[in-house]
Structure formats: structure tokens, C-alpha cells
Tab-separated table of N, CA and C in Angstrom:
chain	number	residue	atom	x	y	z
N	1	UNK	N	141.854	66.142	229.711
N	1	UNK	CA	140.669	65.295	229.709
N	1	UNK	C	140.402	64.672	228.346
N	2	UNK	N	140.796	65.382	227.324
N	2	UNK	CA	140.826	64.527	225.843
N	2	UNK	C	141.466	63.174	225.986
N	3	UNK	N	142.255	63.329	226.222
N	3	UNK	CA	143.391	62.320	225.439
N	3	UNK	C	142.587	60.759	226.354
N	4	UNK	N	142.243	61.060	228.008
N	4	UNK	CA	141.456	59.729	228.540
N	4	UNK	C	139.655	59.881	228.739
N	5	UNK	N	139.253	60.706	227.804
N	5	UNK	CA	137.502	60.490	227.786
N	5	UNK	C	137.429	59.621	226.679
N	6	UNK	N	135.963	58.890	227.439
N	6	UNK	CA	135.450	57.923	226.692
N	6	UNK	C	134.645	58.227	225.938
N	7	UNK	N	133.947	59.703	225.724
N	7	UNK	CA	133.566	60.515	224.641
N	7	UNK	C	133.702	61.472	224.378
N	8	UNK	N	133.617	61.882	223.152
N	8	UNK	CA	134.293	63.506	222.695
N	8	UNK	C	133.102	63.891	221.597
N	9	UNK	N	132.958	64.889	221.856
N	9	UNK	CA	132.210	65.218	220.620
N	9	UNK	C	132.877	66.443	220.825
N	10	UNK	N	132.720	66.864	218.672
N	10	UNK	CA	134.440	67.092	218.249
N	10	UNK	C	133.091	68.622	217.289
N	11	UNK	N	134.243	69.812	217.353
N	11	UNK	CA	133.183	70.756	216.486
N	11	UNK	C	133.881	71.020	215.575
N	12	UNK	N	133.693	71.238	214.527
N	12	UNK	CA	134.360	71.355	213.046
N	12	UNK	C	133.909	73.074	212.773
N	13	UNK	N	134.250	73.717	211.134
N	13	UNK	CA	134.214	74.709	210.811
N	13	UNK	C	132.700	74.754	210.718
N	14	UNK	N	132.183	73.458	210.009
N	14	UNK	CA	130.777	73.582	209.771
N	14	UNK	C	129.675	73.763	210.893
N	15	UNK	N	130.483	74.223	212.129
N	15	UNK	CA	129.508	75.237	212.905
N	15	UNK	C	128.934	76.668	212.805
N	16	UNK	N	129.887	76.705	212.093
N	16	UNK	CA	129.700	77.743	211.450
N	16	UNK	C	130.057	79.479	212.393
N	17	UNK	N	130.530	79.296	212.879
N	17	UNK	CA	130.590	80.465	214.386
N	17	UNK	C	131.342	80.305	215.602
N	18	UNK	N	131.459	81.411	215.973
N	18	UNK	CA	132.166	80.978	217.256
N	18	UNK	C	131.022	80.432	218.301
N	19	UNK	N	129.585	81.375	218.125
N	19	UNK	CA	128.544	80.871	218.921
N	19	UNK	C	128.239	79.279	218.455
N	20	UNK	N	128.135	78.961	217.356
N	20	UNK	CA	127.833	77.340	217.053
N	20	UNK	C	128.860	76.770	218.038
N	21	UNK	N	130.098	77.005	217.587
N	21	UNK	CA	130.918	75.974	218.494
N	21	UNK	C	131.092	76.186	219.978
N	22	UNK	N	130.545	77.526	220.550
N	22	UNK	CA	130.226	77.262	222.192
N	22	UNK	C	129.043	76.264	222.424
N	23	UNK	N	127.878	76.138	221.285
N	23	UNK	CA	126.469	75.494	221.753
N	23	UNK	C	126.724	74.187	221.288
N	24	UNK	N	127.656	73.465	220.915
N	24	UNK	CA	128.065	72.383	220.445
N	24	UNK	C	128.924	71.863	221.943
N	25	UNK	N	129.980	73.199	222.466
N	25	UNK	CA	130.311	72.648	223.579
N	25	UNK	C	129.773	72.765	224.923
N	26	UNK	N	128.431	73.248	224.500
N	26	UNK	CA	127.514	73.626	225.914
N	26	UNK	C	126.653	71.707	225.900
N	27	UNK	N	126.533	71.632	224.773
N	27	UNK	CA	126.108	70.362	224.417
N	27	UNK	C	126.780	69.275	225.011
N	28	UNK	N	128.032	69.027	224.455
N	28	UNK	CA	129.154	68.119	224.783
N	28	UNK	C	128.874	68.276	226.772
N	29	UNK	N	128.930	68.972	227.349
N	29	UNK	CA	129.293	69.472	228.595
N	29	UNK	C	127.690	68.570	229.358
N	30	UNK	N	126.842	68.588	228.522
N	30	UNK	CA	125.560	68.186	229.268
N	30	UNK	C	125.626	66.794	229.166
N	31	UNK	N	126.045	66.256	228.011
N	31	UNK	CA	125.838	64.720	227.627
N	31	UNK	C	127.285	64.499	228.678
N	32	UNK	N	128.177	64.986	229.477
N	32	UNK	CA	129.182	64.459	230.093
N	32	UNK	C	130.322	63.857	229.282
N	33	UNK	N	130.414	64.913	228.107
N	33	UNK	CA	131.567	64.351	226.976
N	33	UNK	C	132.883	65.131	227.456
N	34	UNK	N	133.957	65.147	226.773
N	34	UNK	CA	134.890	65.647	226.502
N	34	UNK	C	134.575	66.673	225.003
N	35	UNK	N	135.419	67.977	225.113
N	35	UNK	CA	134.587	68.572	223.943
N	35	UNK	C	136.029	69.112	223.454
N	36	UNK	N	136.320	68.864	222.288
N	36	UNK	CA	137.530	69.096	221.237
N	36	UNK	C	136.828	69.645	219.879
N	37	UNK	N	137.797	70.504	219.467
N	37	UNK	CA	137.776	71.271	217.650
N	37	UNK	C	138.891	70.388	216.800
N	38	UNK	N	138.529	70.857	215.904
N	38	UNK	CA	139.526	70.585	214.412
N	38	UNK	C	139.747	71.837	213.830
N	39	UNK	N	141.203	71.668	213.671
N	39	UNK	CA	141.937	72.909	213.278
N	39	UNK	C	141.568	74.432	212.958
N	40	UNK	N	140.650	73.979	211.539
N	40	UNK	CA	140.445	75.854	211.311
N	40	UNK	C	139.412	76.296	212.675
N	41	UNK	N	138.715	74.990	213.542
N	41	UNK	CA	138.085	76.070	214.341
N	41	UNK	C	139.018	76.499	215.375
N	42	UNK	N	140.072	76.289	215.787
N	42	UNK	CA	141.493	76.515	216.927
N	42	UNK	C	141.734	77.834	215.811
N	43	UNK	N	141.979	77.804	215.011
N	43	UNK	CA	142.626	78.639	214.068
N	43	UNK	C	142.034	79.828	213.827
N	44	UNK	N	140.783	79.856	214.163
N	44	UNK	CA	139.649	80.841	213.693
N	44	UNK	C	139.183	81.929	215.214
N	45	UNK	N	140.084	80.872	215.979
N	45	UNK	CA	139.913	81.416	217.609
N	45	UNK	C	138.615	81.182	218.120
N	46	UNK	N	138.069	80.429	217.545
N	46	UNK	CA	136.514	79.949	218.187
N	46	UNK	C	136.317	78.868	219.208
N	47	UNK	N	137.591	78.232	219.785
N	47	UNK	CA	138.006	77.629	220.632
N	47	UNK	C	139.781	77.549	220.809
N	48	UNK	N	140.009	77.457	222.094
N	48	UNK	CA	141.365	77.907	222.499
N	48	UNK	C	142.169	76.389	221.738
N	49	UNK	N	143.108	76.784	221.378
N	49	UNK	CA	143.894	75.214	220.839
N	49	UNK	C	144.327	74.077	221.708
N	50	UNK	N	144.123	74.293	223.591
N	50	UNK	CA	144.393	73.293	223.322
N	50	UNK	C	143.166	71.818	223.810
N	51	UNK	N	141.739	72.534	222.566
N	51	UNK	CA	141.226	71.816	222.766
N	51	UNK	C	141.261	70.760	220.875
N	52	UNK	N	142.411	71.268	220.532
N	52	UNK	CA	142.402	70.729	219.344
N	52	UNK	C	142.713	69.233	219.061
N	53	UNK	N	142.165	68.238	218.150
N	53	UNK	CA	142.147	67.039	217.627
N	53	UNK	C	142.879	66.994	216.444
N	54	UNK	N	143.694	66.123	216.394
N	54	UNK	CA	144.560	65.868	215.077
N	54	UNK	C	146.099	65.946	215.199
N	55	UNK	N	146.585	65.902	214.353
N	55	UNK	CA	148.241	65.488	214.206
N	55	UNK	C	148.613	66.858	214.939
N	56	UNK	N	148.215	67.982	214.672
N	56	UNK	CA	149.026	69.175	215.357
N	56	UNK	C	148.350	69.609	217.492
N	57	UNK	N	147.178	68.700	217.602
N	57	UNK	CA	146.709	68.527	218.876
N	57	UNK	C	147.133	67.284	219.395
N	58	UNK	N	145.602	66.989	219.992
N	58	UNK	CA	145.662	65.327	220.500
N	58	UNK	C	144.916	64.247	220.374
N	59	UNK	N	145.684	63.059	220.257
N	59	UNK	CA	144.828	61.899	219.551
N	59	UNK	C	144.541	60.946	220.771
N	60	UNK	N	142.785	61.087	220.397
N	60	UNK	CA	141.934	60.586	221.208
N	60	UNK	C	141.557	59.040	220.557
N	61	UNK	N	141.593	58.162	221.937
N	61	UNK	CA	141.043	56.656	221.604
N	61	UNK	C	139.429	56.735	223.323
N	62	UNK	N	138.229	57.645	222.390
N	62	UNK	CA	137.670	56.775	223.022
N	62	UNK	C	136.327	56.369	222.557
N	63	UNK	N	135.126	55.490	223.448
N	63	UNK	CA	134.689	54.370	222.958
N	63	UNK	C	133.973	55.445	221.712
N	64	UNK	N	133.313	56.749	222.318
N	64	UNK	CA	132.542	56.793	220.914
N	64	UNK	C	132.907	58.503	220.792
N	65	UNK	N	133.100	58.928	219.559
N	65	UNK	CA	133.457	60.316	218.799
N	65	UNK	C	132.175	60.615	217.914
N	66	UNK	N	131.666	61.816	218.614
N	66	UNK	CA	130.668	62.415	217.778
N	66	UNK	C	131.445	63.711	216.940
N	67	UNK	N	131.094	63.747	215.614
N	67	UNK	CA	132.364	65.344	215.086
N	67	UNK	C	130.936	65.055	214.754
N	68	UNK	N	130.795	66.969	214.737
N	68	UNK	CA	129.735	67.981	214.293
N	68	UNK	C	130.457	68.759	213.407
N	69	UNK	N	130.171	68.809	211.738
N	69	UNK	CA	130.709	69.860	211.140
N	69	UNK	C	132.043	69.506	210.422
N	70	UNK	N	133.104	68.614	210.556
N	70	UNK	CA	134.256	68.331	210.240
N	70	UNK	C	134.321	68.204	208.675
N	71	UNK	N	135.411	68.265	208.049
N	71	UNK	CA	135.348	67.318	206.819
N	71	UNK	C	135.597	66.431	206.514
N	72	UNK	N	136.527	65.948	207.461
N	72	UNK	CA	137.399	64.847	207.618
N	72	UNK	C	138.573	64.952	207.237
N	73	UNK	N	139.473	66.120	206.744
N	73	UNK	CA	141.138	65.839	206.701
N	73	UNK	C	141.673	65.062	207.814
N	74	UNK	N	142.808	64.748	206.492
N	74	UNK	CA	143.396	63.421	207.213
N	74	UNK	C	144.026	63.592	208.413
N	75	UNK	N	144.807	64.992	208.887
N	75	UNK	CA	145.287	65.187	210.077
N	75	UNK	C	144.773	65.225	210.945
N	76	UNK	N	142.883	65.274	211.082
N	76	UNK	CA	142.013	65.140	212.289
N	76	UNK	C	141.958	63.515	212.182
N	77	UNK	N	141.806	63.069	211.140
N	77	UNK	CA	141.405	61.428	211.116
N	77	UNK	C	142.338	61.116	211.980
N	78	UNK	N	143.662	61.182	211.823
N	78	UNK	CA	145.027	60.805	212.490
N	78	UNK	C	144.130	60.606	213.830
N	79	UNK	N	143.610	61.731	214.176
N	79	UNK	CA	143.276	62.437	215.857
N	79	UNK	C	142.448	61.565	216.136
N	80	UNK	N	141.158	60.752	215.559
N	80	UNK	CA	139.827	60.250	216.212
N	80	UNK	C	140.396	58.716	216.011
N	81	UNK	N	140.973	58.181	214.705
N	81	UNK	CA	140.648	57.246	214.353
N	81	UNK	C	141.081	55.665	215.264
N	82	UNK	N	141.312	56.197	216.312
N	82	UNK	CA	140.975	54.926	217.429
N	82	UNK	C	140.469	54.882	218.360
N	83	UNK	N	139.111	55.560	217.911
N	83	UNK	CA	137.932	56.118	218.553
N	83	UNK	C	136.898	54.262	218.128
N	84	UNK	N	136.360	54.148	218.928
N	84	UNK	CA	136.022	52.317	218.818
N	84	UNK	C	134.579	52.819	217.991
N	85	UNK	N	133.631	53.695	217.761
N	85	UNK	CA	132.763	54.214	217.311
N	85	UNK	C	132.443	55.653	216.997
N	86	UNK	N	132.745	56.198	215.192
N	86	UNK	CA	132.799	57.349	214.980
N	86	UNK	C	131.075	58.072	214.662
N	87	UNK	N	130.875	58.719	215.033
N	87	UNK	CA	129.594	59.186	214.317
N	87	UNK	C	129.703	60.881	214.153
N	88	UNK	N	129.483	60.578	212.598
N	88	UNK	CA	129.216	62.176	211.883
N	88	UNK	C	128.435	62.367	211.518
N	89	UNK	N	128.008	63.864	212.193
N	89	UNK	CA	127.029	64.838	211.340
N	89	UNK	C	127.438	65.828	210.712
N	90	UNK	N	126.961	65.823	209.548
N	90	UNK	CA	127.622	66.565	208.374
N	90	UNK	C	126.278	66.991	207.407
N	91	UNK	N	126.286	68.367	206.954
N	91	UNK	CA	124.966	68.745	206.018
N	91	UNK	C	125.446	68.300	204.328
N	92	UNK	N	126.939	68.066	204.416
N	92	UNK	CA	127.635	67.446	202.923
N	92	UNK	C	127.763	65.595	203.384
N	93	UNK	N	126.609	65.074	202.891
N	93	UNK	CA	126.614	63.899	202.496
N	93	UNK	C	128.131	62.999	201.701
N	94	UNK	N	128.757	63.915	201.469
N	94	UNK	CA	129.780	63.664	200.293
N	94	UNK	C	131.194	63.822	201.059
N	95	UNK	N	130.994	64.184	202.184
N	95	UNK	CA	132.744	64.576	202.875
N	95	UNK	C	133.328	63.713	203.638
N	96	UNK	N	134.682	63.814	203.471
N	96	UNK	CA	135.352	62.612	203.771
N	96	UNK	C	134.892	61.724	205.078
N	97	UNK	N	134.645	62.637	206.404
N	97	UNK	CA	134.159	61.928	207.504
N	97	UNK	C	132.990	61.361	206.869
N	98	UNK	N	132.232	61.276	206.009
N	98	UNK	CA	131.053	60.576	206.146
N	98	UNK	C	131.474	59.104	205.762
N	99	UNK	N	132.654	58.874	205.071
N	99	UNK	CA	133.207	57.908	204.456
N	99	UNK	C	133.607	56.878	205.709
N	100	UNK	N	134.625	57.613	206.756
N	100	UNK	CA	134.979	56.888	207.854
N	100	UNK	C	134.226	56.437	208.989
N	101	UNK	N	133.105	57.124	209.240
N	101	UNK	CA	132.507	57.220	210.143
N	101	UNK	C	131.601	56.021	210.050
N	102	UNK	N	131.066	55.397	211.625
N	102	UNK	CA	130.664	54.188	211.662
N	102	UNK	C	128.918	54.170	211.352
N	103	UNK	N	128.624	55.338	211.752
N	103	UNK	CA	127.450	55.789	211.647
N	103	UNK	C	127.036	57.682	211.235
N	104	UNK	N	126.058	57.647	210.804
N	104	UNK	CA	126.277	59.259	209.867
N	104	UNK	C	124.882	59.925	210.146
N	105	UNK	N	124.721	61.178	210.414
N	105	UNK	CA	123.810	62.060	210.234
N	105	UNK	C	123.252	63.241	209.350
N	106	UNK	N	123.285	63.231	208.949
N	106	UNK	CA	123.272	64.382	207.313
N	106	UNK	C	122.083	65.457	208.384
N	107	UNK	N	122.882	66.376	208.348
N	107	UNK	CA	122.074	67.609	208.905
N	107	UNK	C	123.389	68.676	209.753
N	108	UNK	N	122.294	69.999	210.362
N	108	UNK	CA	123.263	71.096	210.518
N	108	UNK	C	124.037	70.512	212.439
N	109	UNK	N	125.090	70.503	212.084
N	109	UNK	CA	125.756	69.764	213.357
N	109	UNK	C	125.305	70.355	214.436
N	110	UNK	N	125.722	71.334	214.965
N	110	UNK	CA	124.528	72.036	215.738
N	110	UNK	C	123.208	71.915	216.721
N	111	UNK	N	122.415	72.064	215.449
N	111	UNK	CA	121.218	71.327	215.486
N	111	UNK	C	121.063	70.037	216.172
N	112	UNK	N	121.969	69.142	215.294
N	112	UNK	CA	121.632	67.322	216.253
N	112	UNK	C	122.562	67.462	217.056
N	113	UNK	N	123.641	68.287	217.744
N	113	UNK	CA	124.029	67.660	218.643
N	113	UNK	C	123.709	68.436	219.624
N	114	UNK	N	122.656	69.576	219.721
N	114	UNK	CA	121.754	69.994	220.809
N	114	UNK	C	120.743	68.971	220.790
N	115	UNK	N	120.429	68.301	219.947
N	115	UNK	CA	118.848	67.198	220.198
N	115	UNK	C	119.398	66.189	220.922
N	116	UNK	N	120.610	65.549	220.268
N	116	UNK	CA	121.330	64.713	221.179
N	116	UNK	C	121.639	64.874	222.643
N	117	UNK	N	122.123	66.153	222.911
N	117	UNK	CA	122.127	66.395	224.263
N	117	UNK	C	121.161	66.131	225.161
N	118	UNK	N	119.393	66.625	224.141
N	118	UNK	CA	118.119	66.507	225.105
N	118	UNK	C	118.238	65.142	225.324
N	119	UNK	N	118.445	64.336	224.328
N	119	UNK	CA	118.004	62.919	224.597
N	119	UNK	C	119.038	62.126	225.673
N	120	UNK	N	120.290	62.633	225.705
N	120	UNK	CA	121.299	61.814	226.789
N	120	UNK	C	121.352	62.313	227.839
N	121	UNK	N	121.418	63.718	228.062
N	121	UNK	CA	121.847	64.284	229.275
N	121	UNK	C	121.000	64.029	230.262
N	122	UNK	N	121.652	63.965	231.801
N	122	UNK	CA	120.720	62.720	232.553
N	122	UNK	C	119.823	64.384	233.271
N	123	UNK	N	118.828	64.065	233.551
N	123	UNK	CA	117.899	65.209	234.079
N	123	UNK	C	118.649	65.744	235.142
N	124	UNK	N	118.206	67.436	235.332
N	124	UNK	CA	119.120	68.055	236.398
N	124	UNK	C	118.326	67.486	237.476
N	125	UNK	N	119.132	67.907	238.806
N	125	UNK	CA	118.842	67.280	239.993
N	125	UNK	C	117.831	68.458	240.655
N	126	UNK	N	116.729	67.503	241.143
N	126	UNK	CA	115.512	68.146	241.945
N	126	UNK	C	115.487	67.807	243.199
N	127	UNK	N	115.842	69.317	244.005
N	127	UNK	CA	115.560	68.926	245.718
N	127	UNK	C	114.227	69.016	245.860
């Protein structure tokens, strides 16, 4: 489902946990994304690898990539960067994804991409 979703939101180390990066992909799962890691979190066993992004996973082209937490090495860039709209949240103002990215969030990834979820995910269904 990576390689043809039209969104991914992507969890980096700066989740800090294995629990951050399940509530990042409990997140992803509500907004109807595709939900992929970057390396040290595959590496750290906080998600199985083969939900990994980058030169040693799979490179995703779609319309919009949310990474929570990343730094931006270049072997994940490889992975997003024909993604038509990148947006990072990052609590380091200063890291490489903030450089590439089309649009930026400075805060704990986490955090906005559970708020994000409230705000997209379409309401559950009421019989």
C-alpha cells in the first residue's frame, strides 16, 4: 500500500517510542493514510521493516507526505522526495527535513499528527 497511496504519513525516531510510533500510526490509519517509518525506527523494532521509507525500503510518490519526527537523511529523502507535497513536523527547527519540506510544523510530532487526525478524519459512522 506504500509504494501506490496518495498519502503517507511517515514516523521518524523523534517519536520517541515504540508507543509514539503506534499513536502516529493509529493516527495515519484515521486520516485514511498509508503509514511508513524511517530507518532507526524499523531498526529499533518499533515498526516491522517492511513499513520502511528510503533507499533500503520503499520510495513513495504520493500527492502529500506528512513525516513526524524525521531528520531528514538523505536515504529517506531518496524515499519521499516525489511526494508532490512534503510537510514536516519537527521540534528541531534546524533539521534537514525542515529544509526540504514544502510546508513545516515545529512541534512534538506526535502531538500534531494526533490533532491532525481530529481535524481530517471523516466522523465515525452513526446508525
Amino acid at each position: 500500500d506504500l509504494a501506490e497511496a496518495r498519502v503517507v504519513v511517515v514516523a521518524g525516531a523523534g517519536a520517541g517510542s515504540r508507543d509514539g510510533v503506534a499513536r502516529i500510526a493509529a493516527a495515519a490509519e484515521r486520516m485514511g493514510a498509508a503509514f511508513g517509518v524511517t530507518r532507526p525506527v524499523a531498526m529499533n523494532a518499533w515498526a516491522p521493516m517492511e513499513r520502511l521509507i528510503g533507499v533500503s525500503g520503499t520510495r513513495v510518490a504520493p500527492t502529500l507526505a506528512i513525516v513526524a519526527g524525521a531528520s531528514g537523511a538523505p536515504a529517506f529523502l531518496w524515499g519521499i522526495e516525489r511526494a508532490r507535497v512534503i510537510v514536516a513536523v519537527n521540534s528541531d527547527e534546524h533539521a534537514a527535513i525542515v529544509h526540504e519540506a514544502d510546508a513545516v510544523a515545529v512541534g512534538d510530532g506526535v502531538t500534531v499528527v494526533e490533532a491532525l487526525a481530529e481535524l481530517v478524519a471523516p466522523p465515525p459512522d452513526h446508525d
